[in-house]
PDB file of C-alpha atoms and ligand atoms in Angstrom:
ATOM      1  CA  MET A  48    -109.520  35.699 -21.647  1.00  0.00           C
ATOM      2  CA  LYS A  49    -109.012  34.914 -25.510  1.00  0.00           C
ATOM      3  CA  GLU A  50    -108.776  31.555 -25.379  1.00  0.00           C
ATOM      4  CA  ASP A  51    -112.553  31.405 -23.475  1.00  0.00           C
ATOM      5  CA  TYR A  52    -113.675  33.464 -26.551  1.00  0.00           C
ATOM      6  CA  TYR A  53    -112.258  30.964 -29.136  1.00  0.00           C
ATOM      7  CA  ASP A  54    -113.971  28.053 -27.413  1.00  0.00           C
ATOM      8  CA  LYS A  55    -117.273  30.033 -27.749  1.00  0.00           C
ATOM      9  CA  LEU A  56    -116.734  30.240 -31.450  1.00  0.00           C
ATOM     10  CA  ARG A  57    -115.610  26.775 -31.711  1.00  0.00           C
ATOM     11  CA  SER A  58    -118.444  25.336 -30.183  1.00  0.00           C
ATOM     12  CA  ASP A  59    -121.112  27.847 -32.085  1.00  0.00           C
ATOM     13  CA  MET A  60    -119.054  26.289 -35.348  1.00  0.00           C
ATOM     14  CA  VAL A  61    -119.576  22.791 -34.323  1.00  0.00           C
ATOM     15  CA  LYS A  62    -123.411  23.804 -33.569  1.00  0.00           C
ATOM     16  CA  HIS A  63    -124.140  26.074 -36.341  1.00  0.00           C
ATOM     17  CA  GLN A  64    -121.890  24.810 -39.443  1.00  0.00           C
ATOM     18  CA  ILE A  65    -121.465  21.209 -38.667  1.00  0.00           C
ATOM     19  CA  ALA A  66    -123.883  19.550 -36.663  1.00  0.00           C
ATOM     20  CA  ALA A  67    -127.411  21.477 -38.058  1.00  0.00           C
ATOM     21  CA  ARG A  68    -126.059  20.472 -41.199  1.00  0.00           C
ATOM     22  CA  GLY A  69    -126.204  16.440 -40.196  1.00  0.00           C
ATOM     23  CA  ILE A  70    -122.532  15.387 -38.958  1.00  0.00           C
ATOM     24  CA  LYS A  71    -124.159  12.810 -36.603  1.00  0.00           C
ATOM     25  CA  ASP A  72    -120.626  11.308 -35.631  1.00  0.00           C
ATOM     26  CA  THR A  73    -120.040  12.158 -31.975  1.00  0.00           C
ATOM     27  CA  ARG A  74    -116.157  11.401 -32.076  1.00  0.00           C
ATOM     28  CA  VAL A  75    -115.708  13.228 -34.888  1.00  0.00           C
ATOM     29  CA  LEU A  76    -118.048  16.313 -33.215  1.00  0.00           C
ATOM     30  CA  GLU A  77    -115.973  16.063 -30.333  1.00  0.00           C
ATOM     31  CA  ALA A  78    -112.738  16.007 -32.230  1.00  0.00           C
ATOM     32  CA  MET A  79    -113.723  19.475 -33.847  1.00  0.00           C
ATOM     33  CA  LEU A  80    -114.776  20.768 -30.522  1.00  0.00           C
ATOM     34  CA  ARG A  81    -111.080  19.773 -29.127  1.00  0.00           C
ATOM     35  CA  VAL A  82    -108.838  20.805 -31.590  1.00  0.00           C
ATOM     36  CA  PRO A  83    -108.312  25.003 -31.363  1.00  0.00           C
ATOM     37  CA  ARG A  84    -108.451  25.758 -35.023  1.00  0.00           C
ATOM     38  CA  HIS A  85    -107.329  29.191 -34.918  1.00  0.00           C
ATOM     39  CA  LEU A  86    -103.770  27.794 -34.222  1.00  0.00           C
ATOM     40  CA  PHE A  87    -103.658  26.677 -37.265  1.00  0.00           C
ATOM     41  CA  VAL A  88    -104.354  29.586 -39.465  1.00  0.00           C
ATOM     42  CA  PRO A  89    -101.711  32.656 -40.190  1.00  0.00           C
ATOM     43  CA  GLU A  90    -101.875  34.727 -36.802  1.00  0.00           C
ATOM     44  CA  ASN A  91    -103.829  37.994 -38.933  1.00  0.00           C
ATOM     45  CA  LEU A  92    -106.242  35.524 -39.435  1.00  0.00           C
ATOM     46  CA  ALA A  93    -106.926  34.106 -36.222  1.00  0.00           C
ATOM     47  CA  ASP A  94    -110.021  35.611 -35.634  1.00  0.00           C
ATOM     48  CA  ARG A  95    -111.542  34.736 -38.620  1.00  0.00           C
ATOM     49  CA  ALA A  96    -110.584  30.531 -38.387  1.00  0.00           C
ATOM     50  CA  TYR A  97    -114.161  29.719 -37.240  1.00  0.00           C
ATOM     51  CA  ASP A  98    -115.848  31.322 -40.231  1.00  0.00           C
ATOM     52  CA  ASP A  99    -117.816  29.488 -42.034  1.00  0.00           C
ATOM     53  CA  SER A 100    -115.128  29.065 -45.098  1.00  0.00           C
ATOM     54  CA  PRO A 101    -111.622  27.513 -46.063  1.00  0.00           C
ATOM     55  CA  LEU A 102    -108.817  30.398 -45.179  1.00  0.00           C
ATOM     56  CA  PRO A 103    -105.477  31.327 -47.455  1.00  0.00           C
ATOM     57  CA  ILE A 104    -102.682  29.758 -45.501  1.00  0.00           C
ATOM     58  CA  GLY A 105     -99.697  30.724 -48.043  1.00  0.00           C
ATOM     59  CA  ASP A 106     -97.958  28.845 -50.777  1.00  0.00           C
ATOM     60  CA  GLY A 107    -101.612  30.061 -53.036  1.00  0.00           C
ATOM     61  CA  GLN A 108    -103.047  26.920 -50.441  1.00  0.00           C
ATOM     62  CA  THR A 109    -106.375  26.835 -48.409  1.00  0.00           C
ATOM     63  CA  ILE A 110    -107.408  25.196 -44.997  1.00  0.00           C
ATOM     64  CA  SER A 111    -110.492  23.771 -46.220  1.00  0.00           C
ATOM     65  CA  GLN A 112    -114.233  24.900 -44.517  1.00  0.00           C
ATOM     66  CA  PRO A 113    -114.775  23.548 -40.774  1.00  0.00           C
ATOM     67  CA  TYR A 114    -117.636  21.603 -42.402  1.00  0.00           C
ATOM     68  CA  MET A 115    -115.613  20.015 -45.489  1.00  0.00           C
ATOM     69  CA  VAL A 116    -113.331  18.884 -43.014  1.00  0.00           C
ATOM     70  CA  ALA A 117    -115.734  17.043 -40.550  1.00  0.00           C
ATOM     71  CA  TRP A 118    -117.908  15.939 -43.508  1.00  0.00           C
ATOM     72  CA  MET A 119    -114.531  14.348 -45.127  1.00  0.00           C
ATOM     73  CA  THR A 120    -113.722  12.801 -41.389  1.00  0.00           C
ATOM     74  CA  GLU A 121    -117.142  11.364 -40.921  1.00  0.00           C
ATOM     75  CA  LEU A 122    -117.317   9.310 -44.194  1.00  0.00           C
ATOM     76  CA  LEU A 123    -113.979   7.927 -43.110  1.00  0.00           C
ATOM     77  CA  GLU A 124    -115.311   6.091 -40.439  1.00  0.00           C
ATOM     78  CA  ILE A 125    -112.167   5.756 -38.508  1.00  0.00           C
ATOM     79  CA  ASP A 126    -111.856   3.489 -35.416  1.00  0.00           C
ATOM     80  CA  GLU A 127    -109.049   4.370 -32.738  1.00  0.00           C
ATOM     81  CA  HIS A 128    -106.645   1.465 -34.054  1.00  0.00           C
ATOM     82  CA  ASP A 129    -106.969   2.448 -37.776  1.00  0.00           C
ATOM     83  CA  ARG A 130    -103.546   4.188 -39.700  1.00  0.00           C
ATOM     84  CA  VAL A 131    -104.756   7.016 -41.741  1.00  0.00           C
ATOM     85  CA  LEU A 132    -102.994   8.152 -44.591  1.00  0.00           C
ATOM     86  CA  GLU A 133    -103.515  11.847 -45.634  1.00  0.00           C
ATOM     87  CA  ILE A 134    -102.588  13.936 -48.747  1.00  0.00           C
ATOM     88  CA  GLY A 135    -102.105  17.548 -48.641  1.00  0.00           C
ATOM     89  CA  THR A 136    -101.515  18.543 -45.230  1.00  0.00           C
ATOM     90  CA  GLY A 137    -101.495  21.916 -45.425  1.00  0.00           C
ATOM     91  CA  SER A 138    -102.473  23.837 -42.432  1.00  0.00           C
ATOM     92  CA  GLY A 139    -101.931  20.320 -40.477  1.00  0.00           C
ATOM     93  CA  TYR A 140    -105.448  21.285 -39.053  1.00  0.00           C
ATOM     94  CA  GLN A 141    -107.101  18.043 -40.748  1.00  0.00           C
ATOM     95  CA  ALA A 142    -104.426  16.021 -39.618  1.00  0.00           C
ATOM     96  CA  ALA A 143    -104.788  17.165 -35.966  1.00  0.00           C
ATOM     97  CA  ILE A 144    -108.483  15.837 -36.335  1.00  0.00           C
ATOM     98  CA  LEU A 145    -107.645  12.647 -37.361  1.00  0.00           C
ATOM     99  CA  CYS A 146    -104.927  12.380 -35.031  1.00  0.00           C
ATOM    100  CA  GLU A 147    -107.473  12.966 -32.400  1.00  0.00           C
ATOM    101  CA  LEU A 148    -109.268   9.785 -33.710  1.00  0.00           C
ATOM    102  CA  ALA A 149    -107.081   7.490 -35.315  1.00  0.00           C
ATOM    103  CA  GLY A 150    -104.289   5.055 -33.721  1.00  0.00           C
ATOM    104  CA  GLU A 151    -101.526   6.541 -36.002  1.00  0.00           C
ATOM    105  CA  VAL A 152    -101.963   9.243 -39.102  1.00  0.00           C
ATOM    106  CA  LEU A 153     -99.685   9.692 -41.954  1.00  0.00           C
ATOM    107  CA  SER A 154     -99.734  12.560 -43.792  1.00  0.00           C
ATOM    108  CA  ILE A 155     -97.738  14.116 -47.265  1.00  0.00           C
ATOM    109  CA  GLU A 156     -97.236  17.528 -48.357  1.00  0.00           C
ATOM    110  CA  LYS A 157     -95.871  18.810 -51.442  1.00  0.00           C
ATOM    111  CA  PHE A 158     -94.677  22.502 -50.150  1.00  0.00           C
ATOM    112  CA  PRO A 159     -91.687  22.173 -47.390  1.00  0.00           C
ATOM    113  CA  ASP A 160     -92.315  25.339 -45.666  1.00  0.00           C
ATOM    114  CA  LEU A 161     -96.336  24.428 -45.220  1.00  0.00           C
ATOM    115  CA  ALA A 162     -95.442  20.589 -44.017  1.00  0.00           C
ATOM    116  CA  ARG A 163     -93.024  22.204 -41.787  1.00  0.00           C
ATOM    117  CA  THR A 164     -95.337  24.342 -39.770  1.00  0.00           C
ATOM    118  CA  ALA A 165     -98.017  22.116 -39.845  1.00  0.00           C
ATOM    119  CA  GLU A 166     -95.749  19.414 -37.556  1.00  0.00           C
ATOM    120  CA  LYS A 167     -94.175  22.507 -35.283  1.00  0.00           C
ATOM    121  CA  ARG A 168     -98.158  23.209 -34.696  1.00  0.00           C
ATOM    122  CA  ILE A 169     -99.085  19.598 -34.398  1.00  0.00           C
ATOM    123  CA  GLY A 170     -96.355  19.058 -32.010  1.00  0.00           C
ATOM    124  CA  ALA A 171     -96.445  21.998 -29.773  1.00  0.00           C
ATOM    125  CA  LEU A 172    -100.178  20.609 -29.482  1.00  0.00           C
ATOM    126  CA  GLY A 173     -98.705  17.384 -28.059  1.00  0.00           C
ATOM    127  CA  TYR A 174     -99.935  14.750 -30.854  1.00  0.00           C
ATOM    128  CA  ASP A 175     -97.502  11.869 -30.934  1.00  0.00           C
ATOM    129  CA  ASN A 176     -99.228   9.114 -33.607  1.00  0.00           C
ATOM    130  CA  ILE A 177     -98.304  11.376 -36.674  1.00  0.00           C
ATOM    131  CA  GLY A 178     -95.709  11.234 -39.213  1.00  0.00           C
ATOM    132  CA  ILE A 179     -95.505  14.230 -42.203  1.00  0.00           C
ATOM    133  CA  ARG A 180     -93.285  14.124 -44.907  1.00  0.00           C
ATOM    134  CA  VAL A 181     -92.567  16.406 -47.763  1.00  0.00           C
ATOM    135  CA  GLY A 182     -93.103  14.900 -51.729  1.00  0.00           C
ATOM    136  CA  ASP A 183     -95.688  13.971 -54.137  1.00  0.00           C
ATOM    137  CA  GLY A 184     -98.803  12.299 -52.501  1.00  0.00           C
ATOM    138  CA  THR A 185     -99.897  11.175 -55.216  1.00  0.00           C
ATOM    139  CA  LEU A 186     -97.734   8.125 -55.469  1.00  0.00           C
ATOM    140  CA  GLY A 187     -98.618   7.804 -51.822  1.00  0.00           C
ATOM    141  CA  TRP A 188     -96.168   6.168 -48.840  1.00  0.00           C
ATOM    142  CA  PRO A 189     -95.608   2.541 -49.896  1.00  0.00           C
ATOM    143  CA  GLU A 190     -93.402   1.577 -47.081  1.00  0.00           C
ATOM    144  CA  GLU A 191     -96.382   2.095 -44.351  1.00  0.00           C
ATOM    145  CA  ALA A 192     -98.924   0.796 -46.560  1.00  0.00           C
ATOM    146  CA  PRO A 193    -101.665  -0.398 -46.172  1.00  0.00           C
ATOM    147  CA  PHE A 194    -104.407   1.855 -44.612  1.00  0.00           C
ATOM    148  CA  GLU A 195    -107.558   1.679 -43.175  1.00  0.00           C
ATOM    149  CA  GLY A 196    -108.511   4.738 -44.513  1.00  0.00           C
ATOM    150  CA  ILE A 197    -106.941   7.661 -46.828  1.00  0.00           C
ATOM    151  CA  ILE A 198    -107.875  11.132 -47.353  1.00  0.00           C
ATOM    152  CA  VAL A 199    -107.219  13.412 -50.467  1.00  0.00           C
ATOM    153  CA  THR A 200    -107.323  17.278 -49.648  1.00  0.00           C
ATOM    154  CA  ALA A 201    -106.807  18.214 -53.075  1.00  0.00           C
ATOM    155  CA  GLY A 202    -108.615  17.647 -56.421  1.00  0.00           C
ATOM    156  CA  ALA A 203    -107.326  15.316 -58.680  1.00  0.00           C
ATOM    157  CA  PRO A 204    -108.135  14.335 -61.802  1.00  0.00           C
ATOM    158  CA  SER A 205    -108.898  11.183 -61.333  1.00  0.00           C
ATOM    159  CA  VAL A 206    -108.126   8.720 -58.833  1.00  0.00           C
ATOM    160  CA  PRO A 207    -104.288   7.641 -58.201  1.00  0.00           C
ATOM    161  CA  GLN A 208    -103.665   4.008 -58.534  1.00  0.00           C
ATOM    162  CA  PRO A 209    -101.236   3.621 -56.053  1.00  0.00           C
ATOM    163  CA  LEU A 210    -103.022   5.199 -53.385  1.00  0.00           C
ATOM    164  CA  LEU A 211    -105.945   2.463 -54.094  1.00  0.00           C
ATOM    165  CA  GLU A 212    -103.240  -0.363 -54.338  1.00  0.00           C
ATOM    166  CA  GLN A 213    -102.589   1.110 -50.714  1.00  0.00           C
ATOM    167  CA  LEU A 214    -105.733   0.754 -49.631  1.00  0.00           C
ATOM    168  CA  ALA A 215    -106.603  -1.870 -46.198  1.00  0.00           C
ATOM    169  CA  ASP A 216    -109.085  -4.508 -47.483  1.00  0.00           C
ATOM    170  CA  GLY A 217    -112.161  -3.490 -46.147  1.00  0.00           C
ATOM    171  CA  GLY A 218    -110.619   0.662 -45.727  1.00  0.00           C
ATOM    172  CA  ARG A 219    -112.090   3.505 -46.743  1.00  0.00           C
ATOM    173  CA  PHE A 220    -110.815   6.206 -49.317  1.00  0.00           C
ATOM    174  CA  VAL A 221    -112.144   9.909 -49.471  1.00  0.00           C
ATOM    175  CA  ILE A 222    -111.272  11.799 -52.930  1.00  0.00           C
ATOM    176  CA  PRO A 223    -112.238  14.902 -54.703  1.00  0.00           C
ATOM    177  CA  VAL A 224    -112.344  14.028 -58.236  1.00  0.00           C
ATOM    178  CA  GLY A 225    -113.238  15.987 -61.255  1.00  0.00           C
ATOM    179  CA  PRO A 226    -111.909  19.446 -63.167  1.00  0.00           C
ATOM    180  CA  SER A 227    -110.764  22.505 -61.655  1.00  0.00           C
ATOM    181  CA  GLY A 228    -113.715  24.268 -60.897  1.00  0.00           C
ATOM    182  CA  MET A 229    -116.127  21.796 -58.862  1.00  0.00           C
ATOM    183  CA  GLN A 230    -115.162  17.909 -58.039  1.00  0.00           C
ATOM    184  CA  MET A 231    -117.380  15.021 -56.749  1.00  0.00           C
ATOM    185  CA  LEU A 232    -116.546  13.550 -53.513  1.00  0.00           C
ATOM    186  CA  ASN A 233    -115.964  10.120 -54.127  1.00  0.00           C
ATOM    187  CA  VAL A 234    -116.012   7.671 -51.159  1.00  0.00           C
ATOM    188  CA  ILE A 235    -114.036   4.347 -52.555  1.00  0.00           C
ATOM    189  CA  THR A 236    -114.272   1.060 -50.420  1.00  0.00           C
ATOM    190  CA  ARG A 237    -112.134  -2.106 -50.938  1.00  0.00           C
ATOM    191  CA  TYR A 238    -113.381  -5.240 -50.672  1.00  0.00           C
ATOM    192  CA  GLY A 239    -110.179  -7.681 -51.983  1.00  0.00           C
ATOM    193  CA  ASN A 240    -109.820  -6.464 -55.505  1.00  0.00           C
ATOM    194  CA  ASP A 241    -113.233  -4.817 -55.597  1.00  0.00           C
ATOM    195  CA  PHE A 242    -113.493  -1.329 -55.196  1.00  0.00           C
ATOM    196  CA  GLN A 243    -116.826   0.299 -55.102  1.00  0.00           C
ATOM    197  CA  THR A 244    -116.953   3.550 -55.333  1.00  0.00           C
ATOM    198  CA  ARG A 245    -120.029   6.083 -54.268  1.00  0.00           C
ATOM    199  CA  ASP A 246    -120.490  10.033 -55.050  1.00  0.00           C
ATOM    200  CA  GLU A 247    -121.420  11.702 -51.764  1.00  0.00           C
ATOM    201  CA  GLY A 248    -122.058  15.720 -53.329  1.00  0.00           C
ATOM    202  CA  THR A 249    -119.615  18.105 -54.783  1.00  0.00           C
ATOM    203  CA  CYS A 250    -117.230  20.132 -53.922  1.00  0.00           C
ATOM    204  CA  VAL A 251    -114.389  22.876 -54.512  1.00  0.00           C
ATOM    205  CA  PHE A 252    -110.549  22.375 -53.675  1.00  0.00           C
ATOM    206  CA  VAL A 253    -106.842  23.623 -54.570  1.00  0.00           C
ATOM    207  CA  PRO A 254    -105.412  21.075 -57.242  1.00  0.00           C
ATOM    208  CA  LEU A 255    -103.706  18.168 -56.582  1.00  0.00           C
ATOM    209  CA  VAL A 256    -100.516  18.249 -58.494  1.00  0.00           C
ATOM    210  CA  GLY A 257     -98.291  15.519 -59.038  1.00  0.00           C
ATOM    211  CA  LYS A 258     -97.254  12.041 -61.317  1.00  0.00           C
ATOM    212  CA  PHE A 259    -100.735  10.736 -60.630  1.00  0.00           C
ATOM    213  CA  GLY A 260    -102.618  14.078 -60.671  1.00  0.00           C
ATOM    214  CA  TRP A 261    -102.724  17.462 -62.574  1.00  0.00           C
ATOM    215  CA  LYS A 262     -99.333  18.269 -63.759  1.00  0.00           C
ATOM    216  CA  ARG A 263     -98.918  22.058 -62.630  1.00  0.00           C
ATOM    217  CA  GLY A 264    -100.233  24.050 -60.164  1.00  0.00           C
ATOM    218  CA  ARG A 265    -102.184  26.378 -62.533  1.00  0.00           C
ATOM    219  CA  VAL A 266    -105.260  24.465 -64.218  1.00  0.00           C
ATOM    220  CA  PHE A 267    -107.519  27.220 -64.325  1.00  0.00           C
TER     221      PHE A 267
HETATM  222  N1  LIG B1042    -105.744  18.830 -45.528  1.00  0.00           N
HETATM  223  C1  LIG B1042    -105.066  20.507 -45.378  1.00  0.00           C
HETATM  224  C2  LIG B1042    -106.130  21.511 -46.819  1.00  0.00           C
HETATM  225  C3  LIG B1042    -104.608  21.353 -47.629  1.00  0.00           C
HETATM  226  S1  LIG B1042    -105.153  22.371 -49.174  1.00  0.00           S
HETATM  227  C4  LIG B1042    -105.365  21.141 -44.062  1.00  0.00           C
HETATM  228  O1  LIG B1042    -106.221  20.798 -43.297  1.00  0.00           O
HETATM  229  O2  LIG B1042    -105.406  22.654 -43.620  1.00  0.00           O
HETATM  230  C5  LIG B1042    -104.472  20.866 -50.024  1.00  0.00           C
HETATM  231  C6  LIG B1042    -102.717  21.032 -49.771  1.00  0.00           C
HETATM  232  O3  LIG B1042    -102.279  20.022 -50.925  1.00  0.00           O
HETATM  233  C7  LIG B1042    -102.033  22.068 -50.404  1.00  0.00           C
HETATM  234  O4  LIG B1042    -101.170  22.206 -48.513  1.00  0.00           O
HETATM  235  C8  LIG B1042    -101.229  21.581 -51.110  1.00  0.00           C
HETATM  236  O5  LIG B1042     -99.818  22.088 -51.199  1.00  0.00           O
HETATM  237  C9  LIG B1042    -101.336  19.728 -51.474  1.00  0.00           C
HETATM  238  N2  LIG B1042    -101.011  19.110 -52.466  1.00  0.00           N
HETATM  239  C10 LIG B1042    -101.288  19.150 -53.463  1.00  0.00           C
HETATM  240  N3  LIG B1042    -100.753  18.533 -54.383  1.00  0.00           N
HETATM  241  C11 LIG B1042    -100.140  17.431 -53.514  1.00  0.00           C
HETATM  242  C12 LIG B1042     -99.353  16.466 -53.619  1.00  0.00           C
HETATM  243  N4  LIG B1042     -99.167  15.902 -55.097  1.00  0.00           N
HETATM  244  N5  LIG B1042     -98.865  15.324 -52.852  1.00  0.00           N
HETATM  245  C13 LIG B1042     -98.869  16.358 -51.715  1.00  0.00           C
HETATM  246  N6  LIG B1042     -99.704  17.519 -51.090  1.00  0.00           N
HETATM  247  C14 LIG B1042    -100.402  18.036 -52.314  1.00  0.00           C
END
């Protein structure tokens, strides 16, 4: 059966791409084993869903490489009671992984058709702890703040101020920051009004376009 085939591809992905590269958090590994990634890519790419790479999802956007999803999720250190804000819903795959781990997930996507498709997929899988909204995620979701976790899955020129303000005390904020060709993965932790930033390594994301991001889609 085709589902058995995908199950095998998925457990190989977790073993060879994710655990083998140092992701240790068992909750993250289990979530990556559970979420059917092949349902989050265009149908003609389903057989490549478990490849070690990002894939196109339409509107010039991509679903992130599996390892990148696992790495950023581990850095968020999500508790089952946490409320998490994601900027850049895209395919909805990262959001589904967050649904497995958090109490509630709020996700914002710029392109209405991507948001709609993601919402359909996530609903079909039965997750009921998520809200998706179309808009400029660089403004955050102030009515729902504060968030114990914030994750931006697009490359930002600098850290958007509204998102810092919406981070809960003790919360973690994971965001790629830097020029369009390559960014640094920043992890910001809030202690009262003190924000501590660490660089975790380099990464490459599509641009975060918005009021507190890049001003237009093509910055290359
Ligand atoms: N997390 C996604 C990967 C998304 S790629 C996944 O798991 O598939 C980055 C996404 O960020 C794209 O869908 C892009 O449209 C979106 N994006 C870019 N700028 C944005 C903004 N200001 N607000 C909301 N979404 C944005």
